[in-house]
PDB file of C-alpha atoms and ligand atoms in Angstrom:
ATOM      1  CA  UNK U  40     -49.400 -35.421   4.849  1.00  0.00           C
ATOM      2  CA  UNK U  41     -47.288 -38.701   4.748  1.00  0.00           C
ATOM      3  CA  UNK U  42     -44.509 -37.607   3.061  1.00  0.00           C
ATOM      4  CA  UNK U  43     -43.755 -33.968   4.939  1.00  0.00           C
ATOM      5  CA  UNK U  44     -40.947 -34.748   7.428  1.00  0.00           C
ATOM      6  CA  UNK U  45     -42.517 -32.140   9.838  1.00  0.00           C
ATOM      7  CA  UNK U  46     -45.927 -33.995   9.981  1.00  0.00           C
ATOM      8  CA  UNK U  47     -43.806 -37.015  10.657  1.00  0.00           C
ATOM      9  CA  UNK U  48     -42.234 -35.024  13.553  1.00  0.00           C
ATOM     10  CA  UNK U  49     -45.126 -33.736  15.273  1.00  0.00           C
ATOM     11  CA  UNK U  50     -47.000 -37.343  15.128  1.00  0.00           C
ATOM     12  CA  UNK U  51     -44.122 -38.389  16.591  1.00  0.00           C
ATOM     13  CA  UNK U  52     -42.517 -40.944  14.326  1.00  0.00           C
ATOM     14  CA  UNK U  53     -39.455 -38.808  13.713  1.00  0.00           C
ATOM     15  CA  UNK U  54     -37.196 -37.455  16.655  1.00  0.00           C
ATOM     16  CA  UNK U  55     -36.225 -33.776  17.552  1.00  0.00           C
ATOM     17  CA  UNK U  56     -34.812 -31.933  19.456  1.00  0.00           C
ATOM     18  CA  UNK U  57     -38.255 -30.215  21.125  1.00  0.00           C
ATOM     19  CA  UNK U  58     -38.013 -26.899  22.581  1.00  0.00           C
ATOM     20  CA  UNK U  59     -42.312 -26.166  23.538  1.00  0.00           C
ATOM     21  CA  UNK U  60     -45.550 -27.535  22.631  1.00  0.00           C
ATOM     22  CA  UNK U  61     -49.146 -26.705  23.026  1.00  0.00           C
ATOM     23  CA  UNK U  62     -52.015 -27.639  21.293  1.00  0.00           C
ATOM     24  CA  UNK U  63     -51.213 -25.830  17.950  1.00  0.00           C
ATOM     25  CA  UNK U  64     -47.367 -25.339  17.962  1.00  0.00           C
ATOM     26  CA  UNK U  65     -44.222 -27.717  18.283  1.00  0.00           C
ATOM     27  CA  UNK U  66     -41.040 -26.245  18.075  1.00  0.00           C
ATOM     28  CA  UNK U  67     -37.835 -28.234  17.516  1.00  0.00           C
ATOM     29  CA  UNK U  68     -33.826 -27.630  17.101  1.00  0.00           C
ATOM     30  CA  UNK U  69     -33.077 -27.386  13.425  1.00  0.00           C
ATOM     31  CA  UNK U  70     -30.924 -30.013  12.311  1.00  0.00           C
ATOM     32  CA  UNK U  71     -27.960 -28.529  10.253  1.00  0.00           C
ATOM     33  CA  UNK U  72     -28.153 -24.849  12.605  1.00  0.00           C
ATOM     34  CA  UNK U  73     -26.957 -21.994  10.849  1.00  0.00           C
ATOM     35  CA  UNK U  74     -26.263 -21.306  14.567  1.00  0.00           C
ATOM     36  CA  UNK U  75     -26.114 -22.971  17.614  1.00  0.00           C
ATOM     37  CA  UNK U  76     -29.141 -22.977  19.052  1.00  0.00           C
ATOM     38  CA  UNK U  77     -31.238 -22.563  15.313  1.00  0.00           C
ATOM     39  CA  UNK U  78     -34.804 -23.290  16.086  1.00  0.00           C
ATOM     40  CA  UNK U  79     -37.908 -23.820  14.266  1.00  0.00           C
ATOM     41  CA  UNK U  80     -41.900 -23.095  14.786  1.00  0.00           C
ATOM     42  CA  UNK U  81     -44.303 -24.909  13.335  1.00  0.00           C
ATOM     43  CA  UNK U  82     -47.778 -25.717  13.312  1.00  0.00           C
ATOM     44  CA  UNK U  83     -49.439 -29.290  14.476  1.00  0.00           C
ATOM     45  CA  UNK U  84     -51.559 -28.965  10.773  1.00  0.00           C
ATOM     46  CA  UNK U  85     -50.037 -29.179   7.597  1.00  0.00           C
ATOM     47  CA  UNK U  86     -50.024 -26.195   5.520  1.00  0.00           C
ATOM     48  CA  UNK U  87     -47.214 -25.464   2.752  1.00  0.00           C
ATOM     49  CA  UNK U  88     -46.838 -21.320   2.918  1.00  0.00           C
ATOM     50  CA  UNK U  89     -47.345 -18.251   5.226  1.00  0.00           C
ATOM     51  CA  UNK U  90     -50.025 -17.895   2.793  1.00  0.00           C
ATOM     52  CA  UNK U  91     -52.058 -20.795   3.350  1.00  0.00           C
ATOM     53  CA  UNK U  92     -51.681 -20.692   7.350  1.00  0.00           C
ATOM     54  CA  UNK U  93     -55.022 -19.803   8.662  1.00  0.00           C
ATOM     55  CA  UNK U  94     -55.180 -16.841  11.092  1.00  0.00           C
ATOM     56  CA  UNK U  95     -54.976 -19.122  14.681  1.00  0.00           C
ATOM     57  CA  UNK U  96     -52.779 -21.308  13.730  1.00  0.00           C
ATOM     58  CA  UNK U  97     -50.442 -18.540  12.201  1.00  0.00           C
ATOM     59  CA  UNK U  98     -51.108 -16.039  15.657  1.00  0.00           C
ATOM     60  CA  UNK U  99     -50.052 -19.415  17.942  1.00  0.00           C
ATOM     61  CA  UNK U 100     -46.593 -19.885  15.611  1.00  0.00           C
ATOM     62  CA  UNK U 101     -45.518 -16.029  16.298  1.00  0.00           C
ATOM     63  CA  UNK U 102     -46.688 -16.228  19.893  1.00  0.00           C
ATOM     64  CA  UNK U 103     -44.649 -19.323  20.686  1.00  0.00           C
ATOM     65  CA  UNK U 104     -41.786 -17.418  18.718  1.00  0.00           C
ATOM     66  CA  UNK U 105     -41.583 -15.157  20.942  1.00  0.00           C
ATOM     67  CA  UNK U 106     -41.478 -17.260  24.164  1.00  0.00           C
ATOM     68  CA  UNK U 107     -39.098 -19.845  22.166  1.00  0.00           C
ATOM     69  CA  UNK U 108     -36.974 -17.290  20.682  1.00  0.00           C
ATOM     70  CA  UNK U 109     -36.515 -15.617  24.170  1.00  0.00           C
ATOM     71  CA  UNK U 110     -35.554 -18.405  25.780  1.00  0.00           C
ATOM     72  CA  UNK U 111     -32.950 -19.484  22.755  1.00  0.00           C
ATOM     73  CA  UNK U 112     -31.926 -15.333  23.205  1.00  0.00           C
ATOM     74  CA  UNK U 113     -31.463 -16.679  26.485  1.00  0.00           C
ATOM     75  CA  UNK U 114     -30.235 -19.604  26.733  1.00  0.00           C
ATOM     76  CA  UNK U 115     -27.137 -19.302  24.059  1.00  0.00           C
ATOM     77  CA  UNK U 116     -26.036 -16.162  25.918  1.00  0.00           C
ATOM     78  CA  UNK U 117     -27.328 -14.209  22.457  1.00  0.00           C
ATOM     79  CA  UNK U 118     -26.941 -10.809  21.039  1.00  0.00           C
ATOM     80  CA  UNK U 119     -29.322 -10.550  18.967  1.00  0.00           C
ATOM     81  CA  UNK U 120     -32.545 -12.627  16.873  1.00  0.00           C
ATOM     82  CA  UNK U 121     -33.588 -13.343  13.279  1.00  0.00           C
ATOM     83  CA  UNK U 122     -36.881 -14.374  12.972  1.00  0.00           C
ATOM     84  CA  UNK U 123     -36.700 -15.729   9.110  1.00  0.00           C
ATOM     85  CA  UNK U 124     -39.388 -17.659   6.863  1.00  0.00           C
ATOM     86  CA  UNK U 125     -38.834 -18.815   3.734  1.00  0.00           C
ATOM     87  CA  UNK U 126     -41.807 -19.719   0.589  1.00  0.00           C
ATOM     88  CA  UNK U 127     -41.258 -21.716  -1.891  1.00  0.00           C
ATOM     89  CA  UNK U 128     -37.802 -22.608  -3.706  1.00  0.00           C
ATOM     90  CA  UNK U 129     -37.248 -18.936  -5.100  1.00  0.00           C
ATOM     91  CA  UNK U 130     -37.035 -17.801  -1.786  1.00  0.00           C
ATOM     92  CA  UNK U 131     -35.229 -20.877   0.146  1.00  0.00           C
ATOM     93  CA  UNK U 132     -37.789 -23.050   1.287  1.00  0.00           C
ATOM     94  CA  UNK U 133     -36.944 -26.273   1.514  1.00  0.00           C
ATOM     95  CA  UNK U 134     -39.343 -28.084   3.532  1.00  0.00           C
ATOM     96  CA  UNK U 135     -43.071 -27.755   2.472  1.00  0.00           C
ATOM     97  CA  UNK U 136     -44.458 -27.481   6.223  1.00  0.00           C
ATOM     98  CA  UNK U 137     -44.809 -23.658   7.156  1.00  0.00           C
ATOM     99  CA  UNK U 138     -42.367 -22.880   9.766  1.00  0.00           C
ATOM    100  CA  UNK U 139     -40.668 -20.031  11.173  1.00  0.00           C
ATOM    101  CA  UNK U 140     -37.018 -19.790  11.989  1.00  0.00           C
ATOM    102  CA  UNK U 141     -35.265 -18.359  15.245  1.00  0.00           C
ATOM    103  CA  UNK U 142     -31.678 -17.387  14.202  1.00  0.00           C
ATOM    104  CA  UNK U 143     -29.799 -16.456  17.208  1.00  0.00           C
ATOM    105  CA  UNK U 144     -27.075 -14.196  16.232  1.00  0.00           C
ATOM    106  CA  UNK U 145     -23.670 -13.044  18.062  1.00  0.00           C
ATOM    107  CA  UNK U 146     -21.575  -9.358  17.229  1.00  0.00           C
ATOM    108  CA  UNK U 147     -19.747 -10.238  13.879  1.00  0.00           C
ATOM    109  CA  UNK U 148     -21.207 -13.900  13.159  1.00  0.00           C
ATOM    110  CA  UNK U 149     -20.464 -13.376   9.804  1.00  0.00           C
ATOM    111  CA  UNK U 150     -24.452 -14.506   8.737  1.00  0.00           C
ATOM    112  CA  UNK U 151     -26.211 -11.554   7.297  1.00  0.00           C
ATOM    113  CA  UNK U 152     -23.342  -8.928   7.396  1.00  0.00           C
ATOM    114  CA  UNK U 153     -24.908  -6.600   4.867  1.00  0.00           C
ATOM    115  CA  UNK U 154     -28.343  -5.683   3.905  1.00  0.00           C
ATOM    116  CA  UNK U 155     -28.424  -6.037   0.072  1.00  0.00           C
ATOM    117  CA  UNK U 156     -30.545  -2.940  -0.451  1.00  0.00           C
ATOM    118  CA  UNK U 157     -30.792   0.242  -2.479  1.00  0.00           C
ATOM    119  CA  UNK U 158     -33.133   2.937  -3.374  1.00  0.00           C
ATOM    120  CA  UNK U 159     -35.672   2.822  -6.261  1.00  0.00           C
ATOM    121  CA  UNK U 160     -34.751   4.274  -9.307  1.00  0.00           C
ATOM    122  CA  UNK U 161     -37.023   7.800  -9.849  1.00  0.00           C
ATOM    123  CA  UNK U 162     -40.319   6.744 -10.000  1.00  0.00           C
ATOM    124  CA  UNK U 163     -40.117   3.220  -9.626  1.00  0.00           C
ATOM    125  CA  UNK U 164     -41.402   3.275  -5.698  1.00  0.00           C
ATOM    126  CA  UNK U 165     -44.899   4.343  -7.338  1.00  0.00           C
ATOM    127  CA  UNK U 166     -45.292   1.933  -9.973  1.00  0.00           C
ATOM    128  CA  UNK U 167     -44.547  -0.755  -7.885  1.00  0.00           C
ATOM    129  CA  UNK U 168     -46.947   0.516  -5.095  1.00  0.00           C
ATOM    130  CA  UNK U 169     -49.355   0.506  -7.908  1.00  0.00           C
ATOM    131  CA  UNK U 170     -48.957  -2.812  -8.603  1.00  0.00           C
ATOM    132  CA  UNK U 171     -49.648  -4.018  -5.458  1.00  0.00           C
ATOM    133  CA  UNK U 172     -52.392  -1.652  -3.926  1.00  0.00           C
ATOM    134  CA  UNK U 173     -54.970  -4.000  -6.295  1.00  0.00           C
ATOM    135  CA  UNK U 174     -54.008  -6.969  -4.566  1.00  0.00           C
ATOM    136  CA  UNK U 175     -54.480  -6.186  -0.580  1.00  0.00           C
TER     137      UNK U 175
HETATM  138  P1  5GP D 209     -36.276 -23.684   4.862  1.00  0.00           P
HETATM  139  O1  5GP D 209     -35.261 -23.960   3.746  1.00  0.00           O
HETATM  140  O2  5GP D 209     -37.681 -24.891   4.313  1.00  0.00           O
HETATM  141  O3  5GP D 209     -36.916 -23.011   5.254  1.00  0.00           O
HETATM  142  O4  5GP D 209     -36.051 -24.460   6.170  1.00  0.00           O
HETATM  143  C1  5GP D 209     -35.959 -26.112   6.786  1.00  0.00           C
HETATM  144  C2  5GP D 209     -35.189 -26.224   7.804  1.00  0.00           C
HETATM  145  O5  5GP D 209     -35.439 -27.594   8.229  1.00  0.00           O
HETATM  146  C3  5GP D 209     -33.812 -26.400   7.356  1.00  0.00           C
HETATM  147  O6  5GP D 209     -33.023 -24.923   8.055  1.00  0.00           O
HETATM  148  C4  5GP D 209     -33.248 -28.055   8.009  1.00  0.00           C
HETATM  149  O7  5GP D 209     -31.846 -27.724   8.335  1.00  0.00           O
HETATM  150  C5  5GP D 209     -34.562 -28.149   9.030  1.00  0.00           C
HETATM  151  N1  5GP D 209     -34.774 -28.936   8.607  1.00  0.00           N
HETATM  152  C6  5GP D 209     -34.696 -30.479   8.054  1.00  0.00           C
HETATM  153  N2  5GP D 209     -35.018 -31.182   7.746  1.00  0.00           N
HETATM  154  C7  5GP D 209     -34.874 -31.663   9.225  1.00  0.00           C
HETATM  155  C8  5GP D 209     -35.441 -32.809  10.243  1.00  0.00           C
HETATM  156  O8  5GP D 209     -35.624 -33.761   9.842  1.00  0.00           O
HETATM  157  N3  5GP D 209     -35.604 -32.411  11.957  1.00  0.00           N
HETATM  158  C9  5GP D 209     -34.902 -31.205  11.799  1.00  0.00           C
HETATM  159  N4  5GP D 209     -35.015 -30.513  13.335  1.00  0.00           N
HETATM  160  N5  5GP D 209     -34.664 -29.950  11.058  1.00  0.00           N
HETATM  161  C10 5GP D 209     -34.494 -30.513   9.974  1.00  0.00           C
HETATM  162 ZN1   ZN D 210     -46.349 -31.353   7.221  1.00  0.00          ZN
END
C-alpha cells in the first residue's frame, strides 16, 4: 500500500527504531508512546484490521508479541504489560495496517486506571448472546 506509513517503514522508505524482524513480522518502538518502551508489532503484508489478517500472519504477530513483549517488560523494568489492538476509528485505530500495541505498565502509572465494566441488566446477557452466536 503506497500511502500506508507502516508499509513505508517495512519497505525501509521511512525510519523506525527496530526491535525485532522475521519473514512475516516487524516490531519497532511507537513514535508517540503512551509509556516508555511502547512497541508495535506489524505483519509485513498489509491487512487493515483483525478481520482481514489471515491465521498464519496473525500467529506470527502474536508469537512475536510474546517475544518482544518479554523484552520490553524486562528492558524497561515494567511490572505489567498490555497487549492492545484497535479496529476501525470507533475503536481508536488511526493507522489502517493491522498492529499490536505492547504497552509496558507500572504501578500507579495512571493509564487505564479503572476498567469501566458493569453488570448486564436482567435478560440482556442472553439477548446479546443470541445476536452473536449466529455470526460465529
Ligand atoms: P492505532 O491508533 O492505529 O492503534 O495506533 C497507531 C500507532 O502508530 C500510534 O500509537 C502512533 O503513535 C503510531 N505511529 C504513527 N505513525 C508512526 C510512525 O511513523 N512511526 C512509528 N514508530 N509509530 C507511528
Ligand atoms: Zn500497510
